[in-house]
Coordinates of N, CA and C and ligand atoms in Angstrom, one line a residue:
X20 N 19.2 -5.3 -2.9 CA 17.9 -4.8 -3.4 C 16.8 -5.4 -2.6
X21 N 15.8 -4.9 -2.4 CA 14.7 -5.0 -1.7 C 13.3 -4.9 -2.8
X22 N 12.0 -5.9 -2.0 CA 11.1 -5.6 -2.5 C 9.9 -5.4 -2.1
X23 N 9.2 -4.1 -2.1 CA 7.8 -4.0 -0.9 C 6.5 -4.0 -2.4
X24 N 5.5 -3.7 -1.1 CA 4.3 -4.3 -1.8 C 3.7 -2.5 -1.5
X25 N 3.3 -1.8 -2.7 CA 2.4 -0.3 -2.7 C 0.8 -0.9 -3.0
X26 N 0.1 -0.4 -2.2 CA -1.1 -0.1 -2.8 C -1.7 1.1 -2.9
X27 N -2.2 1.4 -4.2 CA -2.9 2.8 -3.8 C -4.5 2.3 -4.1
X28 N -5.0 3.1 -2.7 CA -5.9 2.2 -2.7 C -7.2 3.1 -3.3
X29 N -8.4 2.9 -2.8 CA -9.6 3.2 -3.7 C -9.5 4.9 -4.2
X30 N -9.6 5.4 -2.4 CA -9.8 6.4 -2.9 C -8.8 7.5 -3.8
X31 N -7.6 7.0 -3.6 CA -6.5 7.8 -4.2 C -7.0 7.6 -6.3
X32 N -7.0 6.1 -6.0 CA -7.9 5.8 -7.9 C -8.9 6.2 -8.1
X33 N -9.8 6.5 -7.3 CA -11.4 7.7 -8.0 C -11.0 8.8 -7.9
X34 N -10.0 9.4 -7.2 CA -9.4 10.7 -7.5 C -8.4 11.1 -8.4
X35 N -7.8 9.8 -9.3 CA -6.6 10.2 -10.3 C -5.4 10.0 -10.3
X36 N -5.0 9.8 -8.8 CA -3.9 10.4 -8.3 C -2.7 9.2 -8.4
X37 N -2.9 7.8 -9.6 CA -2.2 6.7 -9.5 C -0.8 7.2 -10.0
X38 N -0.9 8.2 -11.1 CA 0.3 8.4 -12.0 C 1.4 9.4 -10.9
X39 N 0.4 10.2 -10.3 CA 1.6 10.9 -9.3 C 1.6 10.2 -8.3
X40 N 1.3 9.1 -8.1 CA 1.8 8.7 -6.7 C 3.3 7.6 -7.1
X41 N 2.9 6.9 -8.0 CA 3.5 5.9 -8.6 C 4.9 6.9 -9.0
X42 N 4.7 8.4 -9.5 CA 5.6 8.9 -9.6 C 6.6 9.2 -8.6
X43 N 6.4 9.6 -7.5 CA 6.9 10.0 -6.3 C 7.4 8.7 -6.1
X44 N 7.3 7.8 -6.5 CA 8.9 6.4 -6.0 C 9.6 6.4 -7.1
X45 N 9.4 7.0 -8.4 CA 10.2 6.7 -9.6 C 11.3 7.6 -9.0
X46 N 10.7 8.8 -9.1 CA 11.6 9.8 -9.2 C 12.1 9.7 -7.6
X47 N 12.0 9.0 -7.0 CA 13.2 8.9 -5.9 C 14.4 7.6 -6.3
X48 N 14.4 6.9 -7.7 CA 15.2 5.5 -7.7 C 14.4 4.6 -7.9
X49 N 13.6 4.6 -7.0 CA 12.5 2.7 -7.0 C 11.9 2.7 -8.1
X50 N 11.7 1.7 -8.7 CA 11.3 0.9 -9.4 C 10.0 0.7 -9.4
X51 N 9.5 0.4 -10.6 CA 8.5 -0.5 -10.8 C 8.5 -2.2 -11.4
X52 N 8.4 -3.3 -10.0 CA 8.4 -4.5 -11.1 C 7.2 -5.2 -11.0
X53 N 6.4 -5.0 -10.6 CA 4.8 -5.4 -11.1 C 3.7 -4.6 -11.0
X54 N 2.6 -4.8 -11.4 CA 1.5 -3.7 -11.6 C 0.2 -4.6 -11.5
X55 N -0.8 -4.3 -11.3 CA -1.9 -4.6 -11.5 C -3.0 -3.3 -10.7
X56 N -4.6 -3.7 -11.6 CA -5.6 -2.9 -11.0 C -6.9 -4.3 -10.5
X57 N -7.2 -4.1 -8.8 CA -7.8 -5.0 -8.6 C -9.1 -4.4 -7.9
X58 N -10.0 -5.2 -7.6 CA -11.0 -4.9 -6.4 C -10.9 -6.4 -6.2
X59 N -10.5 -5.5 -4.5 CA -10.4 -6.6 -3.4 C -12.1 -7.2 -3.0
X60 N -11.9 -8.4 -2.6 CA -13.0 -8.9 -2.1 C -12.6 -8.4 -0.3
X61 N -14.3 -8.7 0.0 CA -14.0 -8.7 2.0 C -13.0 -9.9 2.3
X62 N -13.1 -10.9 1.8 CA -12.5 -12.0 2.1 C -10.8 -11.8 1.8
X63 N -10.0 -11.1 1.2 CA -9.0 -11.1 0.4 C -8.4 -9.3 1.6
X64 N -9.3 -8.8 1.9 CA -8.8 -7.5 2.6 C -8.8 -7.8 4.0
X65 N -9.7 -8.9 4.7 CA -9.2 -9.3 5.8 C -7.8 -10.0 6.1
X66 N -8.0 -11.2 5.0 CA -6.0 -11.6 5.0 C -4.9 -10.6 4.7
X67 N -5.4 -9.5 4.1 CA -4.3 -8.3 3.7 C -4.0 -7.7 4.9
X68 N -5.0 -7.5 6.1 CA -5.0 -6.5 6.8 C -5.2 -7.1 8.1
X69 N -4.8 -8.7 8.1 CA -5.4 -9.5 9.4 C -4.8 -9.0 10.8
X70 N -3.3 -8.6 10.9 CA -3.1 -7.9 11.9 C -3.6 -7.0 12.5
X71 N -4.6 -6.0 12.1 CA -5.6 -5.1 12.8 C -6.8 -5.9 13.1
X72 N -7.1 -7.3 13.1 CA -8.5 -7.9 13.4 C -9.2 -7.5 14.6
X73 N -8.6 -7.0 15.1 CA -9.2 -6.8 16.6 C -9.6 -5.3 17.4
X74 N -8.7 -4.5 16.3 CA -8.9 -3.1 16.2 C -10.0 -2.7 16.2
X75 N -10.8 -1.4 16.7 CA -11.7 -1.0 16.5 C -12.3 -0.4 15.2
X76 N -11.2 0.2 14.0 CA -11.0 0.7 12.6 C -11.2 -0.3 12.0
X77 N -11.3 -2.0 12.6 CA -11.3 -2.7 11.5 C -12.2 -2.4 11.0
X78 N -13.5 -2.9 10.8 CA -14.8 -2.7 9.7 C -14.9 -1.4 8.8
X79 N -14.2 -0.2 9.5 CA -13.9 0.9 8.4 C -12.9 0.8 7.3
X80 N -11.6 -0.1 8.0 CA -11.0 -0.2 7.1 C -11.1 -0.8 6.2
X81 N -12.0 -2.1 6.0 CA -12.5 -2.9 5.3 C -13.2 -2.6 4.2
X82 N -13.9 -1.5 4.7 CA -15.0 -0.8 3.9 C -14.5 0.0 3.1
X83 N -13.5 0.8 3.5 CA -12.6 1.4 2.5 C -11.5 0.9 1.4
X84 N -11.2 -0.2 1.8 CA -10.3 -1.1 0.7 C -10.9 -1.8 0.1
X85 N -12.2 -1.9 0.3 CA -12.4 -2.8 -0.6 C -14.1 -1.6 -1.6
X86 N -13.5 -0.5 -0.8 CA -14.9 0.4 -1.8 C -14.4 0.4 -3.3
X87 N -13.7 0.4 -4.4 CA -13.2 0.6 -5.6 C -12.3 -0.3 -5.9
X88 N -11.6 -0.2 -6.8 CA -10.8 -0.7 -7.5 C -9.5 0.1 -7.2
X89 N -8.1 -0.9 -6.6 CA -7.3 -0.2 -6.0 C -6.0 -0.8 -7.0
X90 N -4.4 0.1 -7.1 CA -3.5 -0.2 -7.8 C -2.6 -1.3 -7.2
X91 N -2.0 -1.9 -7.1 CA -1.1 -2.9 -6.5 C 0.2 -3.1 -7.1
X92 N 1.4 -2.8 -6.5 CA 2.5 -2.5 -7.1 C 4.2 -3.1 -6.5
X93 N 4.7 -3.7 -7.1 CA 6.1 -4.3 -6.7 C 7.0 -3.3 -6.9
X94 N 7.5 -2.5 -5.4 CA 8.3 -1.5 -5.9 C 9.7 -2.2 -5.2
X95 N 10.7 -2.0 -6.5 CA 12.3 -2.4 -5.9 C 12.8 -1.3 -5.7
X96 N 14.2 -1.5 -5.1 CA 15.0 -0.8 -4.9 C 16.1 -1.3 -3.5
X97 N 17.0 -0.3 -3.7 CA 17.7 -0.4 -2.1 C 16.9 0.2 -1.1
X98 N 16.9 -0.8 0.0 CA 16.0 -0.3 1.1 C 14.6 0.0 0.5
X99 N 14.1 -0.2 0.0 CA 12.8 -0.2 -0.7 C 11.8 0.1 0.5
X100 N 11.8 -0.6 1.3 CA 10.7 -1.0 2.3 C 10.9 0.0 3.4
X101 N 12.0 1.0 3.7 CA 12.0 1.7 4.6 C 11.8 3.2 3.6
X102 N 12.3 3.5 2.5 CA 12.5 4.4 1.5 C 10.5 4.8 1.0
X103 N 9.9 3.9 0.9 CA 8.6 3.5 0.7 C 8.0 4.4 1.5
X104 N 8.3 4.0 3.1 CA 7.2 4.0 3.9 C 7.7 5.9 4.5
X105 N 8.8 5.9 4.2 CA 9.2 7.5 4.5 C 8.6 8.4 3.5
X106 N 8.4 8.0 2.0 CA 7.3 9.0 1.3 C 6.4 9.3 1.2
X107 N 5.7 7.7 1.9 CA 3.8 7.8 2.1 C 3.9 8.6 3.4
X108 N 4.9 8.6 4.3 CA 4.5 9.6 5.4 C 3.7 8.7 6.5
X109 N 3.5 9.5 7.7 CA 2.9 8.6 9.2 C 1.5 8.3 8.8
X110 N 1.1 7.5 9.9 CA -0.3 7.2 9.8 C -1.0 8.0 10.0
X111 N -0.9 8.8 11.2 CA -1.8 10.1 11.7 C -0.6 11.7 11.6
X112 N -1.4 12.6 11.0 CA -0.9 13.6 10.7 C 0.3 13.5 10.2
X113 N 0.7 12.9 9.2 CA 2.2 13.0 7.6 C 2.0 14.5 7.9
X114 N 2.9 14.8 7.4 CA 3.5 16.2 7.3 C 3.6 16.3 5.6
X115 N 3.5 17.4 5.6 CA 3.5 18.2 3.8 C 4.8 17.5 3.5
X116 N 4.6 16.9 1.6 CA 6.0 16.9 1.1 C 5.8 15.4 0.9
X117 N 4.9 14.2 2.3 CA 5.0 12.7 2.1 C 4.1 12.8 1.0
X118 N 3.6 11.5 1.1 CA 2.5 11.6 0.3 C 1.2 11.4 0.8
X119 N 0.9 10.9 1.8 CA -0.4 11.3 3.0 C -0.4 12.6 2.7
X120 N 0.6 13.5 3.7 CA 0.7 14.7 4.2 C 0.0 15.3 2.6
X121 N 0.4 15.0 1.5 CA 0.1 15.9 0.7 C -1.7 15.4 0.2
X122 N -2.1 14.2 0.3 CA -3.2 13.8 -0.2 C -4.1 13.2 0.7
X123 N -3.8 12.9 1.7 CA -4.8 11.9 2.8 C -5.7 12.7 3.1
X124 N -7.2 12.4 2.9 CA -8.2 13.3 3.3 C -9.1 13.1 5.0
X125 N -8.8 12.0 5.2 CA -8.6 11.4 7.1 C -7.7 10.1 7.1
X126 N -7.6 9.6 8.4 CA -6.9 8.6 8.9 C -7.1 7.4 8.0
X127 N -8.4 7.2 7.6 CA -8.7 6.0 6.9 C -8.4 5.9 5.0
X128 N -8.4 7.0 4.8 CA -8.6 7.0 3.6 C -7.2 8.0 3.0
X129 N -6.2 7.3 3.3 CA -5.2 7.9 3.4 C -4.2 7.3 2.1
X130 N -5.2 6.9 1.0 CA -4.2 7.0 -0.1 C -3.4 6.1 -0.6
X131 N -2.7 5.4 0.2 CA -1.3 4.4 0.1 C -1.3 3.7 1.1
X132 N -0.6 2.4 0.8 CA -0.4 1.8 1.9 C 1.0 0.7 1.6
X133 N 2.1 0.8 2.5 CA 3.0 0.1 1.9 C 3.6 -0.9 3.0
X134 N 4.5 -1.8 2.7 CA 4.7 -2.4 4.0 C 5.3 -2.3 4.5
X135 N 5.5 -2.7 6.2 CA 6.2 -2.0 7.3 C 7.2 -2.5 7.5
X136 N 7.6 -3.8 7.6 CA 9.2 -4.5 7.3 C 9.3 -6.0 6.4
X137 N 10.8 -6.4 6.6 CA 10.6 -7.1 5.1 C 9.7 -8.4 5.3
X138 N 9.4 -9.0 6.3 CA 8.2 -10.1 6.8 C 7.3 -9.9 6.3
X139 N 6.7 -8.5 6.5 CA 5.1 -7.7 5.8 C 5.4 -8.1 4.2
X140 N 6.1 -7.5 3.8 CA 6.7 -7.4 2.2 C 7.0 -8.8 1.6
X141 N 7.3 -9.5 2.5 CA 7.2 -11.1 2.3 C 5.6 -11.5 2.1
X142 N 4.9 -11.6 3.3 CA 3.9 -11.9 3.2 C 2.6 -11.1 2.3
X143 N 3.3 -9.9 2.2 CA 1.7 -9.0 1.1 C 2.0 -9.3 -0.2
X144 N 3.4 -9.4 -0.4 CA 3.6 -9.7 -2.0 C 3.3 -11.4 -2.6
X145 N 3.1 -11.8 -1.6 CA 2.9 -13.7 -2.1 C 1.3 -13.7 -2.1
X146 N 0.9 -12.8 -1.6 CA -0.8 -12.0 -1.6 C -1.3 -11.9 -2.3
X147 N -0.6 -10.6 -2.7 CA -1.4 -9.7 -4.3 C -0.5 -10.5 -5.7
X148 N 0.7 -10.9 -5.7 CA 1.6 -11.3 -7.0 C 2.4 -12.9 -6.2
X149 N 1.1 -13.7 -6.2 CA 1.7 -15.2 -6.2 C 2.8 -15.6 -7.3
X150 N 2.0 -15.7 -8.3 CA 2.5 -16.1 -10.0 C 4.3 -15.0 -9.4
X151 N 4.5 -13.9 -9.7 CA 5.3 -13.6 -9.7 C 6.1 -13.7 -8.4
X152 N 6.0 -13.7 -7.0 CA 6.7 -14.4 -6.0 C 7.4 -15.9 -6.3
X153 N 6.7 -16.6 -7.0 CA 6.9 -17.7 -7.2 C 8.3 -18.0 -8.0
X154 N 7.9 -17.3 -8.6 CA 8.9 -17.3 -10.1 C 10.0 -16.7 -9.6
X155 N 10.0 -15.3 -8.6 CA 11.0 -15.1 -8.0 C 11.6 -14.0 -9.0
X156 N 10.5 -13.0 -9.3 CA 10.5 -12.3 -10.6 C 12.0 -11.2 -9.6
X157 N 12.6 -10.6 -10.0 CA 13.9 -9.4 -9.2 C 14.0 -8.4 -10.7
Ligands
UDP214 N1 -6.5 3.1 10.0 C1 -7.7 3.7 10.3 N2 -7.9 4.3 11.6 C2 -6.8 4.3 12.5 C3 -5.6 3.7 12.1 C4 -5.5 3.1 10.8 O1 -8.7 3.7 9.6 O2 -7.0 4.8 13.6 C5 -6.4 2.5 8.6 C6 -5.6 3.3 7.7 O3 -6.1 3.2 6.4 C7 -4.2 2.6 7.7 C8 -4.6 1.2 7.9 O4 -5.8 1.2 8.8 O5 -3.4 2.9 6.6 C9 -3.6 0.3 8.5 O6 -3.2 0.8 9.8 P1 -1.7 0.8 10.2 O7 -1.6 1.2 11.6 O8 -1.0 -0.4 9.7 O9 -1.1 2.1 9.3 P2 -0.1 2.1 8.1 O10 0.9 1.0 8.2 O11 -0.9 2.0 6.8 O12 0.6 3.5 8.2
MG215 MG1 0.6 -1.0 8.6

């Protein structure tokens, strides 16, 4: 069993879209083992996202995770973290059926974000769910 880190982030939660998104991993097997609704500070979306620091998208992307109140989610399962990242679909142009493909309205604001291997999923989950990393919640 595996465990990655979902967020859906602003704009997917001013548009509604937490219950079908969160649905689209149920109904493939994965799990739900933690939840919360947060707004990120600047300070807290830079550590989230420090690997792009040098990118040119940074300051967009910043601006966009941290525009609303986003969901933050512990999804288990087998292969979790590769199972995840095949529903949310590519970065640029997902194809119909992911979950980008079916909701991303550009590159930035693309809905979901989950993590890319289990290092990432290590480090985003001790991020958003300390208390529960800690404890070693499964
Ligand atoms: N992003 C962007 N412009 C780009 C590439 C990425 O605004 O040209 C944003 C987008 O929201 C993406 C996030 O930066 O989800 C992180 O980029 P990454 O390449 O890690 O994509 P992901 O892992 O989310 O598919
Ligand atoms: Mg990424």
């Amino acid at each position: 069993m595996e465990k990655t880190l979902v967020l859906v982030k602003p704009d997917a939660v001013e548009r509604g879209l937490c219950g079908e998104i969160l649905r689209r991993f149920e109904r493939q097997g994965l799990r739900l083992a933690g939840l919360k609704l947060l707004h990120l500070t600047r300070k807290q979306a830079v550590e989230h996202y420090a690997e792009h620091r040098d990118r040119p998208f940074f300051p967009e992307l910043l601006d966009h995770i941290t525009s609303g109140p986003l969901v933050a989610a512990i999804i288990t399962g087998k292969d979790a973290i590769a199972r995840v990242r095949r529903l949310i679909g590519a970065t640029a142009e997902a194809v119909p059926g992911t979950i980008r493909g079916d909701f991303a309205t550009s590159v930035t604001a693309n809905v979901v974000h989950g993590s890319d291997s289990p290092e990432s999923a290590a480090r985003e989950l001790a991020l958003f769910f300390p208390l529960e990393t800690t404890l070693g919640a499964d």
